């Protein structure tokens, strides 16, 4: 009886915590449809879709969206290549300094964003590289690589080595083994890692602030909008877009990787 009450209490506490965390997001979603006359009142006095048309008709919003998508796609592509190669190398071989390299790979996601941003800005200045799209992509790739690396190396650890040995015993070369054995097992992990990296890059603001120069990604555009109270309805629409673009890949990555224990040969 006591255990049942405790279970109900834990569930209520969990749902209460989730509601507390997501309530501000729900408010933004609601105010994205709010009428102009009720921009600062609660509850909203009316709902409208006109702010979506206004937002997507503004050149500054479209330019910020375009830049954020470009940066996120490039950073994700770099992360997929480097993260996969790094995880394969560290999984297959034991060598001096392996643990140090693993720590260096994970460090960018563990450090505060302001530390990473200052370090990158100092490095770019020392190399004489002007801040722009290139520096933003490099900055985002530093922590996106970690996401892909963690996903891929976790999947490699669950893939049975006997499958690779059997493929080689049957006459397959290294490329055929990678194409027909390793890559299919890594498929969902790569897709999930890429989706997470894209979401992380799309809404990154701290590192971007130090590496963007005069460029304005969507999060920086939103930050600048805080000083423009008359644009609150448009800002809410763009904020809603950012949350959806980041939320959907995260949910997709969760559903892709939650069945990771069923990898071929896992545990055998």
mmCIF file of C-alpha atoms in Angstrom:
data_model
loop_
_atom_site.group_PDB
_atom_site.id
_atom_site.type_symbol
_atom_site.label_atom_id
_atom_site.label_comp_id
_atom_site.label_asym_id
_atom_site.label_seq_id
_atom_site.Cartn_x
_atom_site.Cartn_y
_atom_site.Cartn_z
ATOM 1 C CA UNK A 1 0.000 0.000 0.000
ATOM 2 C CA UNK A 2 2.774 2.408 0.955
ATOM 3 C CA UNK A 3 4.712 1.512 -2.206
ATOM 4 C CA UNK A 4 1.663 2.323 -4.352
ATOM 5 C CA UNK A 5 1.277 5.720 -2.686
ATOM 6 C CA UNK A 6 4.976 6.398 -3.134
ATOM 7 C CA UNK A 7 4.732 5.434 -6.826
ATOM 8 C CA UNK A 8 1.784 7.794 -7.373
ATOM 9 C CA UNK A 9 3.636 10.556 -5.515
ATOM 10 C CA UNK A 10 6.728 10.102 -7.684
ATOM 11 C CA UNK A 11 4.642 10.201 -10.849
ATOM 12 C CA UNK A 12 2.881 13.376 -9.750
ATOM 13 C CA UNK A 13 6.224 14.942 -8.850
ATOM 14 C CA UNK A 14 7.669 13.964 -12.232
ATOM 15 C CA UNK A 15 4.706 15.380 -14.164
ATOM 16 C CA UNK A 16 4.762 18.504 -11.995
ATOM 17 C CA UNK A 17 8.448 19.012 -12.757
ATOM 18 C CA UNK A 18 7.851 18.571 -16.489
ATOM 19 C CA UNK A 19 4.962 21.043 -16.398
ATOM 20 C CA UNK A 20 7.108 23.560 -14.519
ATOM 21 C CA UNK A 21 9.904 23.247 -17.096
ATOM 22 C CA UNK A 22 7.651 23.405 -20.151
ATOM 23 C CA UNK A 23 5.122 26.001 -19.001
ATOM 24 C CA UNK A 24 7.195 28.987 -20.298
ATOM 25 C CA UNK A 25 7.486 27.228 -23.673
ATOM 26 C CA UNK A 26 3.723 26.741 -23.809
ATOM 27 C CA UNK A 27 3.251 30.443 -23.040
ATOM 28 C CA UNK A 28 5.498 31.398 -25.974
ATOM 29 C CA UNK A 29 3.579 29.030 -28.247
ATOM 30 C CA UNK A 30 0.310 30.612 -27.139
ATOM 31 C CA UNK A 31 1.531 34.186 -27.602
ATOM 32 C CA UNK A 32 2.768 33.385 -31.112
ATOM 33 C CA UNK A 33 -0.944 33.352 -32.049
ATOM 34 C CA UNK A 34 -1.865 36.343 -29.905
ATOM 35 C CA UNK A 35 -3.562 39.433 -31.334
ATOM 36 C CA UNK A 36 -1.761 42.762 -31.445
ATOM 37 C CA UNK A 37 -4.077 44.463 -28.957
ATOM 38 C CA UNK A 38 -3.376 41.840 -26.306
ATOM 39 C CA UNK A 39 0.374 41.566 -26.780
ATOM 40 C CA UNK A 40 1.156 42.004 -23.063
ATOM 41 C CA UNK A 41 -2.032 40.767 -21.394
ATOM 42 C CA UNK A 42 -2.975 37.387 -19.992
ATOM 43 C CA UNK A 43 -5.025 35.507 -20.927
ATOM 44 C CA UNK A 44 -4.891 36.409 -24.650
ATOM 45 C CA UNK A 45 -7.983 38.236 -25.870
ATOM 46 C CA UNK A 46 -7.816 36.723 -29.310
ATOM 47 C CA UNK A 47 -5.897 34.402 -31.621
ATOM 48 C CA UNK A 48 -4.544 35.104 -35.080
ATOM 49 C CA UNK A 49 -2.152 33.700 -37.687
ATOM 50 C CA UNK A 50 -1.119 37.064 -39.105
ATOM 51 C CA UNK A 51 2.175 37.204 -37.167
ATOM 52 C CA UNK A 52 3.429 34.153 -39.066
ATOM 53 C CA UNK A 53 2.912 36.000 -42.358
ATOM 54 C CA UNK A 54 4.562 39.115 -40.931
ATOM 55 C CA UNK A 55 7.554 37.146 -39.624
ATOM 56 C CA UNK A 56 8.214 35.242 -42.854
ATOM 57 C CA UNK A 57 7.869 38.417 -44.917
ATOM 58 C CA UNK A 58 10.752 40.108 -43.094
ATOM 59 C CA UNK A 59 14.128 39.854 -44.885
ATOM 60 C CA UNK A 60 16.104 39.910 -41.627
ATOM 61 C CA UNK A 61 14.217 36.869 -40.315
ATOM 62 C CA UNK A 62 14.680 34.934 -43.560
ATOM 63 C CA UNK A 63 18.399 35.759 -43.686
ATOM 64 C CA UNK A 64 18.858 34.616 -40.080
ATOM 65 C CA UNK A 65 16.988 31.353 -40.784
ATOM 66 C CA UNK A 66 19.063 30.738 -43.922
ATOM 67 C CA UNK A 67 22.335 31.344 -42.094
ATOM 68 C CA UNK A 68 21.370 29.116 -39.160
ATOM 69 C CA UNK A 69 20.390 26.285 -41.522
ATOM 70 C CA UNK A 70 23.653 26.624 -43.476
ATOM 71 C CA UNK A 71 25.771 26.577 -40.335
ATOM 72 C CA UNK A 72 23.862 23.684 -38.781
ATOM 73 C CA UNK A 73 24.095 21.561 -41.939
ATOM 74 C CA UNK A 74 27.820 22.190 -42.401
ATOM 75 C CA UNK A 75 28.627 21.624 -38.725
ATOM 76 C CA UNK A 76 26.585 18.400 -38.728
ATOM 77 C CA UNK A 77 28.362 17.119 -41.856
ATOM 78 C CA UNK A 78 31.787 17.798 -40.333
ATOM 79 C CA UNK A 79 30.713 16.200 -37.062
ATOM 80 C CA UNK A 80 29.454 13.061 -38.823
ATOM 81 C CA UNK A 81 32.753 12.556 -40.650
ATOM 82 C CA UNK A 82 35.137 13.402 -37.801
ATOM 83 C CA UNK A 83 33.000 11.840 -35.052
ATOM 84 C CA UNK A 84 32.671 8.547 -36.935
ATOM 85 C CA UNK A 85 36.377 8.340 -37.774
ATOM 86 C CA UNK A 86 37.399 9.203 -34.215
ATOM 87 C CA UNK A 87 35.046 6.658 -32.650
ATOM 88 C CA UNK A 88 36.201 3.916 -35.043
ATOM 89 C CA UNK A 89 39.876 4.645 -34.337
ATOM 90 C CA UNK A 90 39.475 4.767 -30.555
ATOM 91 C CA UNK A 91 37.281 1.669 -30.480
ATOM 92 C CA UNK A 92 39.497 -0.579 -32.603
ATOM 93 C CA UNK A 93 42.947 0.247 -31.245
ATOM 94 C CA UNK A 94 44.605 0.614 -27.851
ATOM 95 C CA UNK A 95 47.565 2.992 -27.833
ATOM 96 C CA UNK A 96 49.421 5.394 -25.587
ATOM 97 C CA UNK A 97 47.370 8.540 -24.938
ATOM 98 C CA UNK A 98 44.041 7.006 -25.927
ATOM 99 C CA UNK A 99 42.295 8.181 -22.749
ATOM 100 C CA UNK A 100 43.697 11.683 -23.177
ATOM 101 C CA UNK A 101 42.359 11.880 -26.734
ATOM 102 C CA UNK A 102 38.951 10.649 -25.546
ATOM 103 C CA UNK A 103 38.927 13.371 -22.894
ATOM 104 C CA UNK A 104 39.876 16.030 -25.441
ATOM 105 C CA UNK A 105 37.025 14.935 -27.700
ATOM 106 C CA UNK A 106 34.457 15.161 -24.911
ATOM 107 C CA UNK A 107 35.835 18.352 -23.341
ATOM 108 C CA UNK A 108 34.111 20.906 -25.659
ATOM 109 C CA UNK A 109 30.648 19.728 -24.579
ATOM 110 C CA UNK A 110 31.648 19.628 -20.904
ATOM 111 C CA UNK A 111 33.197 23.102 -20.752
ATOM 112 C CA UNK A 112 30.971 26.175 -20.294
ATOM 113 C CA UNK A 113 30.122 27.712 -23.650
ATOM 114 C CA UNK A 114 31.734 31.025 -22.726
ATOM 115 C CA UNK A 115 35.093 29.283 -22.163
ATOM 116 C CA UNK A 116 34.879 27.544 -25.524
ATOM 117 C CA UNK A 117 33.843 30.773 -27.227
ATOM 118 C CA UNK A 118 36.696 32.830 -25.758
ATOM 119 C CA UNK A 119 39.221 30.103 -26.588
ATOM 120 C CA UNK A 120 38.017 29.894 -30.192
ATOM 121 C CA UNK A 121 38.018 33.678 -30.591
ATOM 122 C CA UNK A 122 41.587 33.880 -29.253
ATOM 123 C CA UNK A 123 42.707 31.102 -31.597
ATOM 124 C CA UNK A 124 41.101 32.746 -34.630
ATOM 125 C CA UNK A 125 42.679 36.108 -33.792
ATOM 126 C CA UNK A 126 46.079 34.482 -33.345
ATOM 127 C CA UNK A 127 45.732 32.859 -36.769
ATOM 128 C CA UNK A 128 44.488 36.057 -38.369
ATOM 129 C CA UNK A 129 41.100 34.589 -39.307
ATOM 130 C CA UNK A 130 38.251 37.089 -39.473
ATOM 131 C CA UNK A 131 34.985 36.027 -37.755
ATOM 132 C CA UNK A 132 32.310 34.911 -40.188
ATOM 133 C CA UNK A 133 30.446 31.844 -41.386
ATOM 134 C CA UNK A 134 33.636 29.768 -41.397
ATOM 135 C CA UNK A 135 34.426 30.519 -37.761
ATOM 136 C CA UNK A 136 30.825 29.840 -36.716
ATOM 137 C CA UNK A 137 30.882 26.443 -38.434
ATOM 138 C CA UNK A 138 34.214 25.525 -36.847
ATOM 139 C CA UNK A 139 32.957 26.620 -33.431
ATOM 140 C CA UNK A 140 29.775 24.564 -33.730
ATOM 141 C CA UNK A 141 31.612 21.550 -35.106
ATOM 142 C CA UNK A 142 33.833 21.396 -32.002
ATOM 143 C CA UNK A 143 30.921 20.349 -29.799
ATOM 144 C CA UNK A 144 28.812 18.614 -32.476
ATOM 145 C CA UNK A 145 31.631 16.094 -32.997
ATOM 146 C CA UNK A 146 31.145 14.986 -29.395
ATOM 147 C CA UNK A 147 27.478 14.142 -30.001
ATOM 148 C CA UNK A 148 28.233 11.957 -33.020
ATOM 149 C CA UNK A 149 31.262 10.386 -31.323
ATOM 150 C CA UNK A 150 29.253 9.352 -28.256
ATOM 151 C CA UNK A 151 26.456 7.828 -30.351
ATOM 152 C CA UNK A 152 28.732 5.921 -32.713
ATOM 153 C CA UNK A 153 31.161 4.546 -30.130
ATOM 154 C CA UNK A 154 28.251 3.376 -27.977
ATOM 155 C CA UNK A 155 26.840 1.490 -30.957
ATOM 156 C CA UNK A 156 30.226 0.010 -31.824
ATOM 157 C CA UNK A 157 30.543 -1.332 -28.293
ATOM 158 C CA UNK A 158 27.200 -3.112 -28.712
ATOM 159 C CA UNK A 159 28.143 -4.617 -32.081
ATOM 160 C CA UNK A 160 29.559 -8.104 -31.801
ATOM 161 C CA UNK A 161 33.152 -8.467 -32.994
ATOM 162 C CA UNK A 162 32.267 -11.967 -34.212
ATOM 163 C CA UNK A 163 30.196 -10.454 -37.041
ATOM 164 C CA UNK A 164 33.250 -8.612 -38.359
ATOM 165 C CA UNK A 165 35.416 -11.716 -37.977
ATOM 166 C CA UNK A 166 32.829 -13.841 -39.792
ATOM 167 C CA UNK A 167 32.702 -11.342 -42.652
ATOM 168 C CA UNK A 168 36.483 -11.400 -43.030
ATOM 169 C CA UNK A 169 36.540 -15.210 -42.818
ATOM 170 C CA UNK A 170 34.047 -15.378 -45.696
ATOM 171 C CA UNK A 171 36.420 -13.395 -47.913
ATOM 172 C CA UNK A 172 35.130 -9.833 -47.525
ATOM 173 C CA UNK A 173 37.729 -7.095 -47.632
ATOM 174 C CA UNK A 174 37.770 -4.118 -45.265
ATOM 175 C CA UNK A 175 35.513 -1.935 -47.413
ATOM 176 C CA UNK A 176 32.930 -4.707 -47.906
ATOM 177 C CA UNK A 177 32.893 -5.441 -44.190
ATOM 178 C CA UNK A 178 32.376 -1.773 -43.429
ATOM 179 C CA UNK A 179 29.652 -1.392 -46.064
ATOM 180 C CA UNK A 180 27.616 -4.533 -45.353
ATOM 181 C CA UNK A 181 28.272 -5.186 -41.651
ATOM 182 C CA UNK A 182 29.427 -2.109 -39.745
ATOM 183 C CA UNK A 183 27.560 0.672 -41.565
ATOM 184 C CA UNK A 184 24.074 -0.943 -41.336
ATOM 185 C CA UNK A 185 24.583 -1.359 -37.585
ATOM 186 C CA UNK A 186 25.716 2.260 -37.288
ATOM 187 C CA UNK A 187 22.929 3.667 -39.459
ATOM 188 C CA UNK A 188 20.460 4.681 -36.759
ATOM 189 C CA UNK A 189 23.260 5.866 -34.443
ATOM 190 C CA UNK A 190 24.658 8.113 -37.200
ATOM 191 C CA UNK A 191 21.215 9.458 -38.019
ATOM 192 C CA UNK A 192 20.433 10.122 -34.361
ATOM 193 C CA UNK A 193 23.825 11.735 -33.788
ATOM 194 C CA UNK A 194 23.376 13.917 -36.860
ATOM 195 C CA UNK A 195 19.899 15.007 -35.756
ATOM 196 C CA UNK A 196 21.130 15.889 -32.278
ATOM 197 C CA UNK A 197 24.125 17.753 -33.674
ATOM 198 C CA UNK A 198 21.867 19.717 -36.032
ATOM 199 C CA UNK A 199 19.503 20.662 -33.199
ATOM 200 C CA UNK A 200 22.402 21.668 -30.955
ATOM 201 C CA UNK A 201 23.973 23.815 -33.662
ATOM 202 C CA UNK A 202 20.738 25.463 -34.777
ATOM 203 C CA UNK A 203 19.962 27.038 -31.408
ATOM 204 C CA UNK A 204 23.530 27.635 -30.144
ATOM 205 C CA UNK A 205 24.102 31.212 -29.034
ATOM 206 C CA UNK A 206 27.000 31.459 -26.556
ATOM 207 C CA UNK A 207 29.793 30.129 -28.801
ATOM 208 C CA UNK A 208 28.169 31.860 -31.781
ATOM 209 C CA UNK A 209 28.334 35.235 -30.037
ATOM 210 C CA UNK A 210 32.137 35.010 -29.897
ATOM 211 C CA UNK A 211 32.659 33.587 -33.392
ATOM 212 C CA UNK A 212 29.963 35.272 -35.524
ATOM 213 C CA UNK A 213 31.483 38.712 -36.070
ATOM 214 C CA UNK A 214 28.861 40.695 -37.994
ATOM 215 C CA UNK A 215 26.858 37.604 -38.979
ATOM 216 C CA UNK A 216 23.473 37.039 -37.296
ATOM 217 C CA UNK A 217 22.154 33.550 -36.796
ATOM 218 C CA UNK A 218 18.587 33.024 -35.627
ATOM 219 C CA UNK A 219 19.439 32.817 -31.890
ATOM 220 C CA UNK A 220 21.472 36.043 -32.134
ATOM 221 C CA UNK A 221 18.561 37.679 -33.950
ATOM 222 C CA UNK A 222 16.292 36.638 -31.088
ATOM 223 C CA UNK A 223 18.737 38.048 -28.541
ATOM 224 C CA UNK A 224 18.775 41.394 -30.338
ATOM 225 C CA UNK A 225 14.968 41.422 -30.358
ATOM 226 C CA UNK A 226 14.865 41.689 -26.553
ATOM 227 C CA UNK A 227 15.461 45.439 -26.905
ATOM 228 C CA UNK A 228 12.524 45.809 -29.322
ATOM 229 C CA UNK A 229 9.294 45.327 -27.351
ATOM 230 C CA UNK A 230 7.091 46.316 -30.292
ATOM 231 C CA UNK A 231 8.279 43.226 -32.175
ATOM 232 C CA UNK A 232 7.223 40.819 -29.404
ATOM 233 C CA UNK A 233 4.598 38.946 -31.512
ATOM 234 C CA UNK A 234 7.100 38.364 -34.336
ATOM 235 C CA UNK A 235 9.768 37.368 -31.810
ATOM 236 C CA UNK A 236 7.388 34.794 -30.325
ATOM 237 C CA UNK A 237 6.756 33.300 -33.759
ATOM 238 C CA UNK A 238 10.501 32.966 -34.455
ATOM 239 C CA UNK A 239 11.119 31.560 -30.959
ATOM 240 C CA UNK A 240 8.418 28.974 -31.600
ATOM 241 C CA UNK A 241 10.137 28.035 -34.870
ATOM 242 C CA UNK A 242 13.501 27.595 -33.120
ATOM 243 C CA UNK A 243 11.961 25.374 -30.446
ATOM 244 C CA UNK A 244 10.200 23.198 -33.007
ATOM 245 C CA UNK A 245 13.318 22.840 -35.175
ATOM 246 C CA UNK A 246 15.342 21.746 -32.142
ATOM 247 C CA UNK A 247 12.654 19.700 -30.408
ATOM 248 C CA UNK A 248 11.683 17.456 -33.319
ATOM 249 C CA UNK A 249 15.228 16.171 -34.080
ATOM 250 C CA UNK A 250 15.770 15.441 -30.379
ATOM 251 C CA UNK A 251 12.558 13.422 -30.193
ATOM 252 C CA UNK A 252 13.463 11.645 -33.434
ATOM 253 C CA UNK A 253 16.920 10.789 -32.118
ATOM 254 C CA UNK A 254 15.379 9.397 -28.934
ATOM 255 C CA UNK A 255 13.077 7.059 -30.842
ATOM 256 C CA UNK A 256 15.902 5.987 -33.152
ATOM 257 C CA UNK A 257 18.282 5.007 -30.342
ATOM 258 C CA UNK A 258 15.974 3.655 -27.658
ATOM 259 C CA UNK A 259 16.102 0.205 -29.302
ATOM 260 C CA UNK A 260 19.907 0.155 -29.447
ATOM 261 C CA UNK A 261 20.094 -3.054 -27.446
ATOM 262 C CA UNK A 262 18.711 -4.900 -30.480
ATOM 263 C CA UNK A 263 21.831 -4.276 -32.579
ATOM 264 C CA UNK A 264 22.806 -7.323 -34.586
ATOM 265 C CA UNK A 265 25.044 -9.550 -32.536
ATOM 266 C CA UNK A 266 24.605 -7.458 -29.406
ATOM 267 C CA UNK A 267 25.444 -9.408 -26.288
ATOM 268 C CA UNK A 268 26.320 -12.545 -28.237
#
